[in-house]
Amino acid sequence: MVEHHISKDSPQRVQAERAIDAISKDQGKIPERDRETLISALGASYSSLDAKYRRVRVFANVLWAATFLSLISAAALAIWGAFDERTLSLCFENRDVPIKKDSTAENVIVCPTGEHLPKKDMHFSDAYANRLDVLSVELAGLTGAALTTVSSLRKIHDDHSAPYTLPLAAATLKLPLGAISAFAGVLFIGGGFLPGLSALDSPIQIIAWAIVFGASQQFVTHIIDRQAQVTLSDVQRPPDPPPSRPPVR
């Protein structure tokens, strides 16, 4: 315990090591002064371990809170898109696209849930938006994020090495962030913020890009994964206590 949780330069560790050396030379006899030194060092090591567990618990609570807020944000976007689909339109206008083989090229409105031919009384692409467009993109982004959680799930163990389900909290956060990333990515394409991607040709392309954007949240959440592993590496399993000896009669 002292070696795992007290630094080498700590006076308590130095005194404990000296006491152990003296006890070893004295064939296991423990003077009262050395006994107090060892008890004090053991208490300090447990206090250090408690502080490390406290940091793990706080970090896990922060991740669960961030997951809850991200989930609310993703749900709010889906509800907003259902009631005000034109404001959050994810449709694209493709010009001069042949609808059928050997047919003349026409403009086509492409949305996540389908393609539409322009109508005379509907001049803008947002007029063709569907109430399920935002939800469809977010579900695709959630699928992409789920693919990136495999590596995180491998680190979840039902033992002492993963207290407070910290790896599970880090993996769960990826899912709502993937949904939000997919929505933002497709929205950026529609706004012309991504060079070379001005319009998508089919609903399949929109869904495919949503999956890619959902998986891209890994560029941010891998920092959280790394910090979680660093936090857990400070917490090591305490050594098993020595077997008790039967009383001498």
PDB file of C-alpha atoms in Angstrom:
ATOM      1  CA  MET A   1       0.000   0.000   0.000  1.00  0.00           C
ATOM      2  CA  VAL A   2       2.787   2.434   0.856  1.00  0.00           C
ATOM      3  CA  GLU A   3       4.657   1.690  -2.375  1.00  0.00           C
ATOM      4  CA  HIS A   4       1.516   2.116  -4.485  1.00  0.00           C
ATOM      5  CA  HIS A   5       0.036   5.257  -2.969  1.00  0.00           C
ATOM      6  CA  ILE A   6       2.800   7.276  -1.273  1.00  0.00           C
ATOM      7  CA  SER A   7       5.528   9.024  -3.258  1.00  0.00           C
ATOM      8  CA  LYS A   8       9.138   7.941  -2.838  1.00  0.00           C
ATOM      9  CA  ASP A   9      10.193  11.304  -1.387  1.00  0.00           C
ATOM     10  CA  SER A  10       7.501  11.299   1.296  1.00  0.00           C
ATOM     11  CA  PRO A  11       8.964  11.304   4.842  1.00  0.00           C
ATOM     12  CA  GLN A  12       6.350   8.758   5.930  1.00  0.00           C
ATOM     13  CA  ARG A  13       7.439   6.333   3.219  1.00  0.00           C
ATOM     14  CA  VAL A  14      11.126   6.829   4.031  1.00  0.00           C
ATOM     15  CA  GLN A  15      10.491   6.195   7.728  1.00  0.00           C
ATOM     16  CA  ALA A  16       8.349   3.143   6.955  1.00  0.00           C
ATOM     17  CA  GLU A  17      11.045   1.643   4.713  1.00  0.00           C
ATOM     18  CA  ARG A  18      13.686   2.219   7.387  1.00  0.00           C
ATOM     19  CA  ALA A  19      11.444   0.600   9.973  1.00  0.00           C
ATOM     20  CA  ILE A  20      10.837  -2.429   7.732  1.00  0.00           C
ATOM     21  CA  ASP A  21      14.591  -2.809   7.137  1.00  0.00           C
ATOM     22  CA  ALA A  22      15.225  -2.669  10.861  1.00  0.00           C
ATOM     23  CA  ILE A  23      12.469  -5.193  11.565  1.00  0.00           C
ATOM     24  CA  SER A  24      13.881  -7.550   8.910  1.00  0.00           C
ATOM     25  CA  LYS A  25      17.327  -7.385  10.471  1.00  0.00           C
ATOM     26  CA  ASP A  26      15.825  -7.967  13.908  1.00  0.00           C
ATOM     27  CA  GLN A  27      14.095 -11.199  12.763  1.00  0.00           C
ATOM     28  CA  GLY A  28      10.604  -9.744  12.685  1.00  0.00           C
ATOM     29  CA  LYS A  29      10.446  -8.157  16.131  1.00  0.00           C
ATOM     30  CA  ILE A  30       8.511  -4.876  15.937  1.00  0.00           C
ATOM     31  CA  PRO A  31       9.407  -2.180  18.474  1.00  0.00           C
ATOM     32  CA  GLU A  32       6.580   0.071  19.617  1.00  0.00           C
ATOM     33  CA  ARG A  33       8.082   3.105  17.862  1.00  0.00           C
ATOM     34  CA  ASP A  34       8.313   1.266  14.530  1.00  0.00           C
ATOM     35  CA  ARG A  35       4.802  -0.083  15.005  1.00  0.00           C
ATOM     36  CA  GLU A  36       3.471   3.486  15.232  1.00  0.00           C
ATOM     37  CA  THR A  37       5.503   4.454  12.157  1.00  0.00           C
ATOM     38  CA  LEU A  38       4.026   1.613  10.110  1.00  0.00           C
ATOM     39  CA  ILE A  39       0.472   2.348  11.262  1.00  0.00           C
ATOM     40  CA  SER A  40       0.888   6.025  10.364  1.00  0.00           C
ATOM     41  CA  ALA A  41       2.273   5.172   6.907  1.00  0.00           C
ATOM     42  CA  LEU A  42      -0.545   2.710   6.242  1.00  0.00           C
ATOM     43  CA  GLY A  43      -3.128   5.309   7.270  1.00  0.00           C
ATOM     44  CA  ALA A  44      -1.541   7.855   4.931  1.00  0.00           C
ATOM     45  CA  SER A  45      -1.589   5.364   2.040  1.00  0.00           C
ATOM     46  CA  TYR A  46      -5.295   4.677   2.575  1.00  0.00           C
ATOM     47  CA  SER A  47      -5.997   8.422   2.706  1.00  0.00           C
ATOM     48  CA  SER A  48      -4.176   8.817  -0.613  1.00  0.00           C
ATOM     49  CA  LEU A  49      -6.216   5.949  -2.092  1.00  0.00           C
ATOM     50  CA  ASP A  50      -9.443   7.558  -0.876  1.00  0.00           C
ATOM     51  CA  ALA A  51      -8.467  10.819  -2.592  1.00  0.00           C
ATOM     52  CA  LYS A  52      -7.836   8.963  -5.852  1.00  0.00           C
ATOM     53  CA  TYR A  53     -11.228   7.250  -5.611  1.00  0.00           C
ATOM     54  CA  ARG A  54     -12.803  10.633  -4.982  1.00  0.00           C
ATOM     55  CA  ARG A  55     -11.292  11.967  -8.217  1.00  0.00           C
ATOM     56  CA  VAL A  56     -12.627   8.947 -10.120  1.00  0.00           C
ATOM     57  CA  ARG A  57     -16.097   9.442  -8.648  1.00  0.00           C
ATOM     58  CA  VAL A  58     -16.163  13.153  -9.523  1.00  0.00           C
ATOM     59  CA  PHE A  59     -14.955  12.481 -13.064  1.00  0.00           C
ATOM     60  CA  ALA A  60     -17.597   9.778 -13.565  1.00  0.00           C
ATOM     61  CA  ASN A  61     -20.345  12.085 -12.274  1.00  0.00           C
ATOM     62  CA  VAL A  62     -19.212  14.817 -14.683  1.00  0.00           C
ATOM     63  CA  LEU A  63     -19.357  12.372 -17.607  1.00  0.00           C
ATOM     64  CA  TRP A  64     -22.851  11.162 -16.672  1.00  0.00           C
ATOM     65  CA  ALA A  65     -24.044  14.769 -16.360  1.00  0.00           C
ATOM     66  CA  ALA A  66     -22.537  15.631 -19.757  1.00  0.00           C
ATOM     67  CA  THR A  67     -24.234  12.556 -21.260  1.00  0.00           C
ATOM     68  CA  PHE A  68     -27.601  13.635 -19.840  1.00  0.00           C
ATOM     69  CA  LEU A  69     -27.243  17.190 -21.165  1.00  0.00           C
ATOM     70  CA  SER A  70     -26.115  15.948 -24.588  1.00  0.00           C
ATOM     71  CA  LEU A  71     -29.068  13.566 -24.725  1.00  0.00           C
ATOM     72  CA  ILE A  72     -31.469  16.409 -23.915  1.00  0.00           C
ATOM     73  CA  SER A  73     -29.857  18.568 -26.617  1.00  0.00           C
ATOM     74  CA  ALA A  74     -30.183  15.821 -29.239  1.00  0.00           C
ATOM     75  CA  ALA A  75     -33.821  15.209 -28.275  1.00  0.00           C
ATOM     76  CA  ALA A  76     -34.543  18.943 -28.391  1.00  0.00           C
ATOM     77  CA  LEU A  77     -33.121  19.175 -31.915  1.00  0.00           C
ATOM     78  CA  ALA A  78     -35.249  16.227 -33.052  1.00  0.00           C
ATOM     79  CA  ILE A  79     -38.389  17.781 -31.546  1.00  0.00           C
ATOM     80  CA  TRP A  80     -37.558  21.173 -33.060  1.00  0.00           C
ATOM     81  CA  GLY A  81     -37.064  19.566 -36.456  1.00  0.00           C
ATOM     82  CA  ALA A  82     -40.406  17.774 -36.133  1.00  0.00           C
ATOM     83  CA  PHE A  83     -42.397  20.929 -35.361  1.00  0.00           C
ATOM     84  CA  ASP A  84     -40.405  23.440 -37.438  1.00  0.00           C
ATOM     85  CA  GLU A  85     -38.862  21.400 -40.233  1.00  0.00           C
ATOM     86  CA  ARG A  86     -38.226  24.370 -42.512  1.00  0.00           C
ATOM     87  CA  THR A  87     -35.960  26.140 -40.023  1.00  0.00           C
ATOM     88  CA  LEU A  88     -33.774  23.056 -39.551  1.00  0.00           C
ATOM     89  CA  SER A  89     -33.976  21.930 -43.153  1.00  0.00           C
ATOM     90  CA  LEU A  90     -31.368  19.360 -44.166  1.00  0.00           C
ATOM     91  CA  CYS A  91     -32.431  19.240 -47.837  1.00  0.00           C
ATOM     92  CA  PHE A  92     -30.204  19.936 -50.835  1.00  0.00           C
ATOM     93  CA  GLU A  93     -31.057  21.124 -54.328  1.00  0.00           C
ATOM     94  CA  ASN A  94     -29.253  19.234 -57.091  1.00  0.00           C
ATOM     95  CA  ARG A  95     -29.447  20.793 -60.523  1.00  0.00           C
ATOM     96  CA  ASP A  96     -29.635  18.948 -63.841  1.00  0.00           C
ATOM     97  CA  VAL A  97     -30.026  15.428 -62.456  1.00  0.00           C
ATOM     98  CA  PRO A  98     -31.603  12.768 -64.743  1.00  0.00           C
ATOM     99  CA  ILE A  99     -34.526  11.214 -62.895  1.00  0.00           C
ATOM    100  CA  LYS A 100     -34.803   8.103 -65.073  1.00  0.00           C
ATOM    101  CA  LYS A 101     -32.745   6.463 -67.755  1.00  0.00           C
ATOM    102  CA  ASP A 102     -32.774   8.385 -71.061  1.00  0.00           C
ATOM    103  CA  SER A 103     -34.810  11.183 -69.459  1.00  0.00           C
ATOM    104  CA  THR A 104     -34.095  14.882 -69.497  1.00  0.00           C
ATOM    105  CA  ALA A 105     -32.191  16.324 -66.605  1.00  0.00           C
ATOM    106  CA  GLU A 106     -34.182  18.195 -63.987  1.00  0.00           C
ATOM    107  CA  ASN A 107     -33.577  19.827 -60.649  1.00  0.00           C
ATOM    108  CA  VAL A 108     -34.100  17.467 -57.723  1.00  0.00           C
ATOM    109  CA  ILE A 109     -34.577  18.248 -54.034  1.00  0.00           C
ATOM    110  CA  VAL A 110     -32.757  15.662 -51.925  1.00  0.00           C
ATOM    111  CA  CYS A 111     -33.675  15.235 -48.246  1.00  0.00           C
ATOM    112  CA  PRO A 112     -32.632  12.594 -45.697  1.00  0.00           C
ATOM    113  CA  THR A 113     -36.028  10.896 -46.026  1.00  0.00           C
ATOM    114  CA  GLY A 114     -36.469  11.072 -49.804  1.00  0.00           C
ATOM    115  CA  GLU A 115     -36.145  12.882 -53.133  1.00  0.00           C
ATOM    116  CA  HIS A 116     -38.622  15.400 -54.543  1.00  0.00           C
ATOM    117  CA  LEU A 117     -39.250  17.040 -57.898  1.00  0.00           C
ATOM    118  CA  PRO A 118     -39.673  20.809 -57.614  1.00  0.00           C
ATOM    119  CA  LYS A 119     -43.230  22.113 -57.671  1.00  0.00           C
ATOM    120  CA  LYS A 120     -44.311  25.429 -59.086  1.00  0.00           C
ATOM    121  CA  ASP A 121     -45.617  26.750 -55.793  1.00  0.00           C
ATOM    122  CA  MET A 122     -42.576  25.556 -53.782  1.00  0.00           C
ATOM    123  CA  HIS A 123     -39.473  27.451 -54.858  1.00  0.00           C
ATOM    124  CA  PHE A 124     -37.087  26.750 -51.955  1.00  0.00           C
ATOM    125  CA  SER A 125     -35.546  23.467 -50.832  1.00  0.00           C
ATOM    126  CA  ASP A 126     -36.609  23.934 -47.214  1.00  0.00           C
ATOM    127  CA  ALA A 127     -40.243  23.663 -48.321  1.00  0.00           C
ATOM    128  CA  TYR A 128     -39.656  19.943 -48.960  1.00  0.00           C
ATOM    129  CA  ALA A 129     -38.238  19.181 -45.534  1.00  0.00           C
ATOM    130  CA  ASN A 130     -39.821  16.317 -43.649  1.00  0.00           C
ATOM    131  CA  ARG A 131     -40.546  16.153 -39.930  1.00  0.00           C
ATOM    132  CA  LEU A 132     -38.330  13.064 -39.625  1.00  0.00           C
ATOM    133  CA  ASP A 133     -35.278  14.487 -41.411  1.00  0.00           C
ATOM    134  CA  VAL A 134     -33.455  15.631 -38.275  1.00  0.00           C
ATOM    135  CA  LEU A 135     -34.317  12.447 -36.390  1.00  0.00           C
ATOM    136  CA  SER A 136     -33.075  10.306 -39.302  1.00  0.00           C
ATOM    137  CA  VAL A 137     -29.741  12.122 -39.409  1.00  0.00           C
ATOM    138  CA  GLU A 138     -29.330  11.885 -35.643  1.00  0.00           C
ATOM    139  CA  LEU A 139     -30.049   8.149 -35.647  1.00  0.00           C
ATOM    140  CA  ALA A 140     -27.441   7.700 -38.373  1.00  0.00           C
ATOM    141  CA  GLY A 141     -24.957   9.695 -36.303  1.00  0.00           C
ATOM    142  CA  LEU A 142     -25.765   7.600 -33.255  1.00  0.00           C
ATOM    143  CA  THR A 143     -25.004   4.491 -35.332  1.00  0.00           C
ATOM    144  CA  GLY A 144     -21.628   5.907 -36.325  1.00  0.00           C
ATOM    145  CA  ALA A 145     -20.854   6.768 -32.707  1.00  0.00           C
ATOM    146  CA  ALA A 146     -21.826   3.256 -31.599  1.00  0.00           C
ATOM    147  CA  LEU A 147     -19.126   1.856 -33.892  1.00  0.00           C
ATOM    148  CA  THR A 148     -16.482   3.846 -32.024  1.00  0.00           C
ATOM    149  CA  THR A 149     -17.581   2.617 -28.592  1.00  0.00           C
ATOM    150  CA  VAL A 150     -16.277  -0.903 -29.206  1.00  0.00           C
ATOM    151  CA  SER A 151     -12.764  -0.005 -28.067  1.00  0.00           C
ATOM    152  CA  SER A 152     -14.147   1.691 -24.973  1.00  0.00           C
ATOM    153  CA  LEU A 153     -16.354  -1.263 -24.065  1.00  0.00           C
ATOM    154  CA  ARG A 154     -13.313  -3.550 -24.091  1.00  0.00           C
ATOM    155  CA  LYS A 155     -11.954  -1.577 -21.141  1.00  0.00           C
ATOM    156  CA  ILE A 156     -15.005  -2.224 -18.966  1.00  0.00           C
ATOM    157  CA  HIS A 157     -14.250  -4.898 -16.385  1.00  0.00           C
ATOM    158  CA  ASP A 158     -16.414  -6.081 -13.542  1.00  0.00           C
ATOM    159  CA  ASP A 159     -13.646  -5.793 -11.018  1.00  0.00           C
ATOM    160  CA  HIS A 160     -11.824  -3.326  -8.818  1.00  0.00           C
ATOM    161  CA  SER A 161      -9.907  -1.737 -11.707  1.00  0.00           C
ATOM    162  CA  ALA A 162     -12.930   0.178 -13.042  1.00  0.00           C
ATOM    163  CA  PRO A 163     -14.694   1.797 -10.078  1.00  0.00           C
ATOM    164  CA  TYR A 164     -17.829   3.892 -10.559  1.00  0.00           C
ATOM    165  CA  THR A 165     -18.187   2.469 -14.122  1.00  0.00           C
ATOM    166  CA  LEU A 166     -15.933   5.212 -15.466  1.00  0.00           C
ATOM    167  CA  PRO A 167     -15.245   3.485 -18.839  1.00  0.00           C
ATOM    168  CA  LEU A 168     -18.989   2.927 -19.290  1.00  0.00           C
ATOM    169  CA  ALA A 169     -19.682   6.605 -18.637  1.00  0.00           C
ATOM    170  CA  ALA A 170     -17.051   7.632 -21.202  1.00  0.00           C
ATOM    171  CA  ALA A 171     -18.480   5.201 -23.784  1.00  0.00           C
ATOM    172  CA  THR A 172     -22.094   6.287 -23.237  1.00  0.00           C
ATOM    173  CA  LEU A 173     -21.213   9.945 -23.786  1.00  0.00           C
ATOM    174  CA  LYS A 174     -20.192   9.140 -27.363  1.00  0.00           C
ATOM    175  CA  LEU A 175     -23.740   8.221 -28.424  1.00  0.00           C
ATOM    176  CA  PRO A 176     -25.584  11.551 -27.976  1.00  0.00           C
ATOM    177  CA  LEU A 177     -22.483  13.439 -29.102  1.00  0.00           C
ATOM    178  CA  GLY A 178     -22.499  11.358 -32.292  1.00  0.00           C
ATOM    179  CA  ALA A 179     -26.116  12.326 -32.972  1.00  0.00           C
ATOM    180  CA  ILE A 180     -25.356  16.026 -32.461  1.00  0.00           C
ATOM    181  CA  SER A 181     -22.177  15.809 -34.563  1.00  0.00           C
ATOM    182  CA  ALA A 182     -24.111  14.224 -37.444  1.00  0.00           C
ATOM    183  CA  PHE A 183     -26.726  16.971 -37.401  1.00  0.00           C
ATOM    184  CA  ALA A 184     -24.090  19.708 -37.249  1.00  0.00           C
ATOM    185  CA  GLY A 185     -22.010  18.104 -40.016  1.00  0.00           C
ATOM    186  CA  VAL A 186     -24.905  17.786 -42.476  1.00  0.00           C
ATOM    187  CA  LEU A 187     -25.985  21.318 -41.588  1.00  0.00           C
ATOM    188  CA  PHE A 188     -22.465  22.588 -42.348  1.00  0.00           C
ATOM    189  CA  ILE A 189     -22.552  20.863 -45.740  1.00  0.00           C
ATOM    190  CA  GLY A 190     -25.845  22.569 -46.535  1.00  0.00           C
ATOM    191  CA  GLY A 191     -24.414  25.908 -45.446  1.00  0.00           C
ATOM    192  CA  GLY A 192     -21.322  25.523 -47.637  1.00  0.00           C
ATOM    193  CA  PHE A 193     -18.885  25.527 -44.714  1.00  0.00           C
ATOM    194  CA  LEU A 194     -17.064  22.402 -45.901  1.00  0.00           C
ATOM    195  CA  PRO A 195     -15.050  22.996 -49.078  1.00  0.00           C
ATOM    196  CA  GLY A 196     -15.845  20.539 -51.867  1.00  0.00           C
ATOM    197  CA  LEU A 197     -19.123  19.457 -50.300  1.00  0.00           C
ATOM    198  CA  SER A 198     -21.830  21.809 -51.476  1.00  0.00           C
ATOM    199  CA  ALA A 199     -24.688  19.371 -52.158  1.00  0.00           C
ATOM    200  CA  LEU A 200     -25.394  15.700 -51.709  1.00  0.00           C
ATOM    201  CA  ASP A 201     -26.922  13.654 -54.516  1.00  0.00           C
ATOM    202  CA  SER A 202     -29.199  11.187 -52.710  1.00  0.00           C
ATOM    203  CA  PRO A 203     -30.709  10.374 -49.325  1.00  0.00           C
ATOM    204  CA  ILE A 204     -28.222   7.507 -49.014  1.00  0.00           C
ATOM    205  CA  GLN A 205     -25.357   9.975 -49.297  1.00  0.00           C
ATOM    206  CA  ILE A 206     -26.852  12.155 -46.574  1.00  0.00           C
ATOM    207  CA  ILE A 207     -27.241   9.181 -44.243  1.00  0.00           C
ATOM    208  CA  ALA A 208     -23.729   7.936 -45.066  1.00  0.00           C
ATOM    209  CA  TRP A 209     -22.205  11.311 -44.283  1.00  0.00           C
ATOM    210  CA  ALA A 210     -24.260  11.454 -41.079  1.00  0.00           C
ATOM    211  CA  ILE A 211     -22.705   8.143 -40.002  1.00  0.00           C
ATOM    212  CA  VAL A 212     -19.234   9.507 -40.774  1.00  0.00           C
ATOM    213  CA  PHE A 213     -19.889  12.686 -38.794  1.00  0.00           C
ATOM    214  CA  GLY A 214     -21.284  10.618 -35.926  1.00  0.00           C
ATOM    215  CA  ALA A 215     -18.106   8.572 -35.799  1.00  0.00           C
ATOM    216  CA  SER A 216     -15.980  11.714 -36.018  1.00  0.00           C
ATOM    217  CA  GLN A 217     -16.882  12.645 -32.439  1.00  0.00           C
ATOM    218  CA  GLN A 218     -14.078  10.212 -31.555  1.00  0.00           C
ATOM    219  CA  PHE A 219     -11.596  12.999 -32.367  1.00  0.00           C
ATOM    220  CA  VAL A 220     -12.906  14.830 -29.295  1.00  0.00           C
ATOM    221  CA  THR A 221     -13.958  12.007 -26.999  1.00  0.00           C
ATOM    222  CA  HIS A 222     -10.631  10.168 -27.320  1.00  0.00           C
ATOM    223  CA  ILE A 223      -9.247  12.903 -25.052  1.00  0.00           C
ATOM    224  CA  ILE A 224     -11.877  11.927 -22.468  1.00  0.00           C
ATOM    225  CA  ASP A 225     -10.965   8.238 -22.908  1.00  0.00           C
ATOM    226  CA  ARG A 226      -7.314   9.020 -22.315  1.00  0.00           C
ATOM    227  CA  GLN A 227      -8.067  11.077 -19.208  1.00  0.00           C
ATOM    228  CA  ALA A 228     -10.284   8.299 -17.868  1.00  0.00           C
ATOM    229  CA  GLN A 229      -7.466   5.768 -18.281  1.00  0.00           C
ATOM    230  CA  VAL A 230      -5.011   8.107 -16.538  1.00  0.00           C
ATOM    231  CA  THR A 231      -7.459   8.583 -13.666  1.00  0.00           C
ATOM    232  CA  LEU A 232      -8.008   4.836 -13.332  1.00  0.00           C
ATOM    233  CA  SER A 233      -4.302   4.039 -13.536  1.00  0.00           C
ATOM    234  CA  ASP A 234      -3.775   5.923 -10.275  1.00  0.00           C
ATOM    235  CA  VAL A 235      -6.170   3.544  -8.508  1.00  0.00           C
ATOM    236  CA  GLN A 236      -4.659   0.115  -7.957  1.00  0.00           C
ATOM    237  CA  ARG A 237      -6.076  -2.869  -6.169  1.00  0.00           C
ATOM    238  CA  PRO A 238      -4.947  -2.894  -2.552  1.00  0.00           C
ATOM    239  CA  PRO A 239      -2.893  -5.941  -1.599  1.00  0.00           C
ATOM    240  CA  ASP A 240      -4.717  -8.737   0.186  1.00  0.00           C
ATOM    241  CA  PRO A 241      -4.221  -8.719   3.947  1.00  0.00           C
ATOM    242  CA  PRO A 242      -1.879 -11.397   5.334  1.00  0.00           C
ATOM    243  CA  PRO A 243      -3.567 -14.505   6.699  1.00  0.00           C
ATOM    244  CA  SER A 244      -4.333 -14.257  10.380  1.00  0.00           C
ATOM    245  CA  ARG A 245      -2.389 -16.511  12.683  1.00  0.00           C
ATOM    246  CA  PRO A 246      -4.155 -18.633  15.295  1.00  0.00           C
ATOM    247  CA  PRO A 247      -3.659 -17.362  18.808  1.00  0.00           C
ATOM    248  CA  VAL A 248      -0.823 -18.966  20.763  1.00  0.00           C
ATOM    249  CA  ARG A 249      -1.988 -20.859  23.829  1.00  0.00           C
TER     250      ARG A 249
END
